[in-house]
Tab-separated table of C-alpha atoms in Angstrom:
chain	number	residue	atom	x	y	z
A	29	MET	CA	51.941	33.250	-41.781
A	30	LEU	CA	53.395	31.358	-38.841
A	31	ALA	CA	51.372	28.310	-37.942
A	32	LYS	CA	49.729	28.165	-34.556
A	33	PHE	CA	51.049	25.408	-32.317
A	34	SER	CA	50.282	23.728	-29.001
A	35	ALA	CA	52.131	24.281	-25.754
A	36	HIS	CA	53.767	20.838	-26.062
A	37	ARG	CA	54.976	21.526	-29.603
A	38	PHE	CA	56.082	24.977	-28.534
A	39	LEU	CA	58.260	23.585	-25.734
A	40	ALA	CA	59.718	20.991	-28.067
A	41	GLN	CA	60.696	23.718	-30.516
A	42	CYS	CA	62.289	25.716	-27.724
A	43	ARG	CA	64.419	22.739	-26.709
A	44	ALA	CA	65.424	22.226	-30.345
A	45	LEU	CA	66.915	25.696	-30.717
A	46	HIS	CA	70.695	25.866	-30.890
A	47	ALA	CA	72.555	27.660	-28.114
A	48	PHE	CA	75.574	29.718	-28.988
A	49	ASN	CA	78.346	31.373	-27.010
A	50	SER	CA	76.877	34.857	-26.580
A	51	THR	CA	73.082	34.937	-26.734
A	52	GLU	CA	70.282	32.592	-27.698
A	53	LEU	CA	66.911	33.818	-28.954
A	54	ILE	CA	63.828	31.809	-28.122
A	55	CYS	CA	60.582	33.162	-29.594
A	56	LEU	CA	57.748	32.549	-27.179
A	57	HIS	CA	54.782	34.041	-28.993
A	58	ALA	CA	52.488	31.726	-27.079
A	59	PRO	CA	48.665	31.835	-27.282
A	60	TRP	CA	48.218	30.444	-23.780
A	61	SER	CA	46.638	33.465	-22.146
A	62	ARG	CA	43.452	33.685	-24.208
A	63	GLY	CA	40.474	34.347	-21.967
A	64	ARG	CA	42.518	36.466	-19.570
A	65	SER	CA	44.280	38.998	-21.782
A	66	GLU	CA	45.942	38.728	-25.168
A	67	LEU	CA	49.648	38.632	-24.382
A	68	SER	CA	52.760	37.702	-26.328
A	69	LEU	CA	55.736	36.248	-24.490
A	70	PHE	CA	59.357	36.138	-25.429
A	71	ARG	CA	62.545	35.110	-23.675
A	72	THR	CA	66.068	36.358	-24.271
A	73	VAL	CA	68.776	34.133	-22.813
A	74	ASP	CA	72.220	35.564	-22.088
A	75	MET	CA	74.427	32.509	-22.465
A	76	ALA	CA	77.288	34.139	-20.551
A	77	SER	CA	75.298	34.589	-17.336
A	78	ARG	CA	72.504	32.065	-18.085
A	79	SER	CA	70.048	34.694	-16.894
A	80	VAL	CA	66.559	34.516	-18.355
A	81	THR	CA	64.125	37.396	-18.819
A	82	LEU	CA	60.470	36.608	-19.510
A	83	SER	CA	58.255	39.498	-20.563
A	84	ALA	CA	54.519	39.919	-21.206
A	85	LEU	CA	53.652	42.557	-23.765
A	86	ASP	CA	50.324	44.134	-24.598
A	87	THR	CA	49.095	43.512	-28.117
A	88	PRO	CA	49.527	46.769	-30.084
A	89	SER	CA	46.557	48.722	-31.371
A	90	SER	CA	47.282	48.078	-35.074
A	91	ALA	CA	45.615	44.703	-35.567
A	92	GLU	CA	46.313	44.076	-39.253
A	93	GLY	CA	48.134	40.844	-39.969
A	94	ILE	CA	51.158	40.148	-42.127
A	95	ASP	CA	49.133	39.502	-45.297
A	96	HIS	CA	47.447	42.919	-45.212
A	97	VAL	CA	50.717	44.611	-44.304
A	98	SER	CA	52.601	42.806	-47.071
A	99	ASP	CA	49.979	43.747	-49.624
A	100	ARG	CA	50.177	47.419	-48.687
A	101	LEU	CA	53.977	47.455	-48.689
A	102	SER	CA	54.148	45.685	-52.052
A	103	ARG	CA	52.425	48.693	-53.647
A	104	LEU	CA	55.314	51.022	-52.814
A	105	ALA	CA	57.488	52.315	-55.614
A	106	ALA	CA	60.009	49.674	-56.637
A	107	GLY	CA	63.754	50.223	-56.373
A	108	PRO	CA	66.543	50.596	-57.047
A	109	PHE	CA	66.779	54.201	-55.889
A	110	PRO	CA	69.564	56.782	-56.295
A	111	LEU	CA	72.179	56.708	-53.551
A	112	VAL	CA	72.132	59.466	-50.931
A	113	ALA	CA	75.859	59.094	-50.176
A	114	PRO	CA	78.821	57.719	-52.132
A	115	LYS	CA	79.051	54.397	-50.248
A	116	ALA	CA	76.152	51.922	-50.410
A	117	ALA	CA	74.763	49.697	-47.657
A	118	ALA	CA	71.523	47.817	-47.023
A	119	VAL	CA	69.584	46.454	-44.069
A	120	LEU	CA	66.908	43.799	-43.900
A	121	VAL	CA	63.660	44.652	-42.109
A	122	PRO	CA	62.530	41.096	-41.185
A	123	LEU	CA	58.796	40.972	-40.465
A	124	PHE	CA	56.726	38.050	-39.232
A	125	GLU	CA	53.357	37.415	-37.616
A	126	ASP	CA	53.125	35.852	-34.180
A	127	ASN	CA	50.406	33.490	-32.982
A	128	ASP	CA	48.209	36.388	-31.863
A	129	GLY	CA	48.283	37.904	-35.359
A	130	VAL	CA	50.687	40.698	-34.374
A	131	VAL	CA	53.217	41.814	-36.975
A	132	ARG	CA	56.662	41.935	-35.389
A	133	VAL	CA	60.138	42.959	-36.509
A	134	LEU	CA	63.349	41.102	-35.724
A	135	LEU	CA	66.203	43.229	-34.332
A	136	THR	CA	69.735	42.653	-33.097
A	137	GLN	CA	72.012	44.198	-30.516
A	138	ARG	CA	75.515	44.484	-31.909
A	139	SER	CA	78.492	43.006	-30.103
A	140	ALA	CA	80.420	45.318	-27.797
A	141	ASN	CA	83.604	44.128	-29.513
A	142	LEU	CA	82.789	45.654	-32.904
A	143	SER	CA	84.624	48.750	-34.094
A	144	SER	CA	81.471	50.768	-34.863
A	145	HIS	CA	77.954	50.992	-33.413
A	146	LYS	CA	79.081	48.688	-30.593
A	147	GLY	CA	76.243	47.560	-28.337
A	148	GLU	CA	73.617	49.416	-30.380
A	149	VAL	CA	70.312	47.955	-31.538
A	150	CYS	CA	70.076	47.681	-35.286
A	151	LEU	CA	68.592	45.802	-38.211
A	152	PRO	CA	70.718	43.085	-39.811
A	153	GLY	CA	72.746	44.586	-42.639
A	154	GLY	CA	75.964	46.232	-43.703
A	155	LYS	CA	78.017	47.661	-46.548
A	156	ARG	CA	77.436	46.364	-50.024
A	157	ASP	CA	80.182	44.029	-51.220
A	158	PRO	CA	81.441	44.070	-54.836
A	159	GLU	CA	79.946	40.580	-55.219
A	160	ASP	CA	76.449	41.801	-54.257
A	161	ALA	CA	74.277	42.239	-57.331
A	162	ASP	CA	71.986	44.721	-55.602
A	163	ASP	CA	70.675	45.935	-52.245
A	164	VAL	CA	68.409	42.913	-51.850
A	165	GLN	CA	71.313	40.489	-52.159
A	166	CYS	CA	73.366	42.604	-49.749
A	167	ALA	CA	70.626	42.654	-47.094
A	168	LEU	CA	69.918	38.926	-47.371
A	169	ARG	CA	73.623	38.035	-47.270
A	170	GLU	CA	74.196	40.159	-44.165
A	171	ALA	CA	71.158	38.666	-42.407
A	172	GLN	CA	72.461	35.180	-43.121
A	173	GLU	CA	75.954	36.052	-41.877
A	174	GLU	CA	74.692	37.740	-38.703
A	175	LEU	CA	71.676	35.597	-37.789
A	176	GLY	CA	71.863	32.406	-39.812
A	177	LEU	CA	68.618	33.512	-41.504
A	178	GLU	CA	68.444	31.619	-44.786
A	179	PRO	CA	67.663	33.846	-47.808
A	180	SER	CA	65.197	31.217	-49.048
A	181	SER	CA	63.109	31.718	-45.898
A	182	VAL	CA	62.576	35.434	-46.641
A	183	GLN	CA	60.081	36.818	-49.155
A	184	VAL	CA	61.223	40.292	-50.194
A	185	ILE	CA	58.211	42.616	-50.187
A	186	ALA	CA	59.570	46.086	-50.891
A	187	GLN	CA	62.466	48.501	-50.675
A	188	LEU	CA	62.444	52.029	-49.276
A	189	PRO	CA	64.477	54.932	-50.649
A	190	PRO	CA	67.837	55.003	-48.844
A	191	PHE	CA	68.561	56.768	-45.566
A	192	ILE	CA	71.890	58.421	-44.804
A	193	SER	CA	73.744	57.094	-41.765
A	194	LYS	CA	75.859	59.153	-39.374
A	195	HIS	CA	78.912	57.632	-41.077
A	196	LYS	CA	77.564	58.919	-44.422
A	197	LEU	CA	76.499	55.580	-45.839
A	198	SER	CA	73.532	55.313	-48.184
A	199	VAL	CA	71.448	52.675	-46.383
A	200	THR	CA	68.599	51.030	-48.305
A	201	PRO	CA	65.955	49.248	-46.192
A	202	VAL	CA	64.846	45.959	-47.754
A	203	ILE	CA	61.556	44.787	-46.236
A	204	GLY	CA	61.069	41.044	-46.088
A	205	LYS	CA	58.523	38.625	-44.696
A	206	ILE	CA	59.920	35.592	-42.899
A	207	LYS	CA	57.991	32.748	-44.513
A	208	THR	CA	59.142	30.063	-42.075
A	209	MET	CA	60.504	30.882	-38.627
A	210	LYS	CA	63.323	28.477	-37.892
A	211	ALA	CA	65.968	28.386	-35.184
A	212	LEU	CA	68.457	31.220	-35.644
A	213	THR	CA	72.203	30.779	-35.257
A	214	PRO	CA	73.525	34.299	-34.597
A	215	ASN	CA	77.215	35.033	-35.067
A	216	PRO	CA	78.569	35.821	-31.561
A	217	SER	CA	81.403	37.938	-32.983
A	218	GLU	CA	78.838	40.356	-34.441
A	219	VAL	CA	75.649	39.888	-32.429
A	220	ASN	CA	75.196	40.143	-28.676
A	221	ALA	CA	71.425	39.589	-28.577
A	222	VAL	CA	68.436	39.036	-30.853
A	223	PHE	CA	64.903	40.128	-29.997
A	224	ASP	CA	61.665	41.169	-31.656
A	225	MET	CA	59.012	43.784	-31.013
A	226	PRO	CA	55.644	44.811	-32.477
A	227	LEU	CA	56.059	46.917	-35.610
A	228	ALA	CA	53.124	49.091	-34.510
A	229	ALA	CA	55.138	50.195	-31.459
A	230	PHE	CA	56.918	52.637	-33.774
A	231	LEU	CA	53.646	54.533	-34.289
A	232	GLU	CA	52.354	54.772	-30.744
A	233	ASP	CA	52.631	57.672	-28.322
A	234	VAL	CA	53.533	55.814	-25.139
A	235	PRO	CA	55.857	56.564	-22.187
A	236	SER	CA	58.513	54.240	-23.606
A	237	HIS	CA	58.904	56.584	-26.581
A	238	THR	CA	60.864	59.826	-26.290
A	239	SER	CA	62.468	62.202	-28.766
A	240	LYS	CA	65.176	64.835	-28.927
A	241	ASP	CA	65.736	67.598	-31.455
A	242	ALA	CA	69.231	67.673	-32.926
A	243	GLU	CA	71.298	69.452	-35.565
A	244	TRP	CA	73.653	67.939	-38.132
A	245	GLN	CA	75.666	70.315	-40.310
A	246	GLY	CA	73.021	72.975	-39.896
A	247	ILE	CA	70.119	70.601	-40.613
A	248	GLN	CA	67.459	70.365	-37.905
A	249	TYR	CA	65.941	66.939	-37.328
A	250	ARG	CA	64.319	64.867	-34.588
A	251	LEU	CA	65.827	61.760	-33.015
A	252	HIS	CA	63.407	59.137	-31.687
A	253	TYR	CA	64.054	56.646	-28.888
A	254	PHE	CA	62.006	53.518	-28.140
A	255	GLU	CA	62.729	51.595	-24.923
A	256	TYR	CA	61.758	47.954	-25.034
A	257	ASN	CA	62.658	45.355	-22.409
A	258	ASN	CA	66.063	46.813	-21.602
A	259	PHE	CA	66.815	47.492	-25.280
A	260	LEU	CA	66.940	50.973	-26.785
A	261	VAL	CA	66.002	51.440	-30.446
A	262	TRP	CA	67.039	54.884	-31.664
A	263	GLY	CA	68.663	56.933	-34.405
A	264	LEU	CA	68.725	55.529	-37.924
A	265	THR	CA	67.114	52.223	-36.941
A	266	ALA	CA	64.199	54.023	-35.273
A	267	ALA	CA	63.814	56.368	-38.262
A	268	ILE	CA	63.667	53.428	-40.677
A	269	LEU	CA	61.132	51.526	-38.566
A	270	ILE	CA	58.913	54.588	-38.128
A	271	GLN	CA	58.742	54.882	-41.917
A	272	VAL	CA	58.196	51.141	-42.402
A	273	ALA	CA	55.398	51.139	-39.808
A	274	GLN	CA	53.659	54.105	-41.436
A	275	ASP	CA	53.824	52.455	-44.850
A	276	ALA	CA	52.814	49.064	-43.461
A	277	PHE	CA	49.731	50.202	-41.540
A	278	GLY	CA	48.785	53.125	-43.769
A	279	ARG	CA	48.709	55.732	-41.028
A	280	SER	CA	50.886	58.365	-39.446
A	281	THR	CA	52.449	58.316	-35.988
A	282	ASP	CA	50.507	59.197	-32.846
A	283	PHE	CA	53.434	61.421	-31.823
A	284	LEU	CA	55.033	64.405	-33.550
A	285	GLU	CA	57.576	62.790	-35.836
A	286	LEU	CA	59.267	65.945	-37.105
A	287	THR	CA	60.853	69.084	-35.754
A	288	PRO	CA	58.477	71.979	-36.576
A	289	GLY	CA	59.284	73.242	-40.067
A	290	SER	CA	61.604	70.311	-40.791
A	291	ARG	CA	61.354	67.284	-43.067
A	292	PRO	CA	61.633	63.520	-42.522
A	293	TYR	CA	65.129	62.283	-41.806
A	294	HIS	CA	65.059	59.981	-44.836
A	295	GLN	CA	64.967	63.006	-47.173
A	296	LEU	CA	68.564	63.944	-46.340
A	297	PHE	CA	71.453	63.205	-48.681
A	298	PHE	CA	75.189	63.911	-48.777
A	299	ASN	CA	76.652	65.390	-51.958
A	300	GLY	CA	80.251	64.668	-51.011
A	301	GLU	CA	80.709	67.987	-49.234
A	302	ARG	CA	77.620	68.728	-47.162
A	303	LEU	CA	74.143	67.543	-46.228
A	304	LEU	CA	71.177	68.700	-48.277
A	305	TRP	CA	67.510	67.876	-48.429
A	306	ARG	CA	66.778	65.273	-51.079
A	307	ALA	CA	64.267	67.582	-52.807
A	308	THR	CA	67.212	69.743	-53.918
A	309	GLN	CA	69.271	66.789	-55.174
A	310	PRO	CA	70.162	67.192	-58.859
A	311	LEU	CA	68.991	64.383	-61.158
């Protein structure tokens, strides 16, 4: 759990963070507003324009802290799981608790200069390298390369069965708890911005959440979109975080997650020729 700290210590930590060419993240989960309303603050600094955005966010309804969430997630079935596409990848779902006891997830916005998923919000991760022993090592390596997040600062809690990406990658979510929040040093060639949001936001039926029904090779499914302080979380990242939030808090979404008569997106797999539901996958 992140230690609570005073306003003076908080400001000192902010000044100690390292700036980098593209974007600097400064976590401002400050407990200054007690007595008025419980608010969490964060600031994203665009180093190119030096513009600063300061936002106040309502504490989400799911009040369980990181210890309860970690305990529940640790009871999930352990991996590794069968791939759902020929090529393997992994993402880290980095969770931490702010000073108001709210469980939050760290996200990135990819650089506009990348060849794929440019400018999109995603979780740190990527394709598994031959040197990676497993999905956990892949996710931790990618998070270190993208964010400067040291593997030793992350406690791996659980893995989810893999999701298939639109580029037909088998993407395994590795859920980790950040034990010590230190200054991040994002790689500007890969990352345009870093931000965090309450994990419970992926369960709540609020105006900032919308959805759209889509079809992929004859398979009906529902795309979810979550707007958050000028960032848009959608597609595979949203699908993963909806599942993580349900498992973490032990409840279903307040909105209709699925297209009527359909199944969760994470049950899809690619057999090399076409998409199928995972229930029909041969062993």
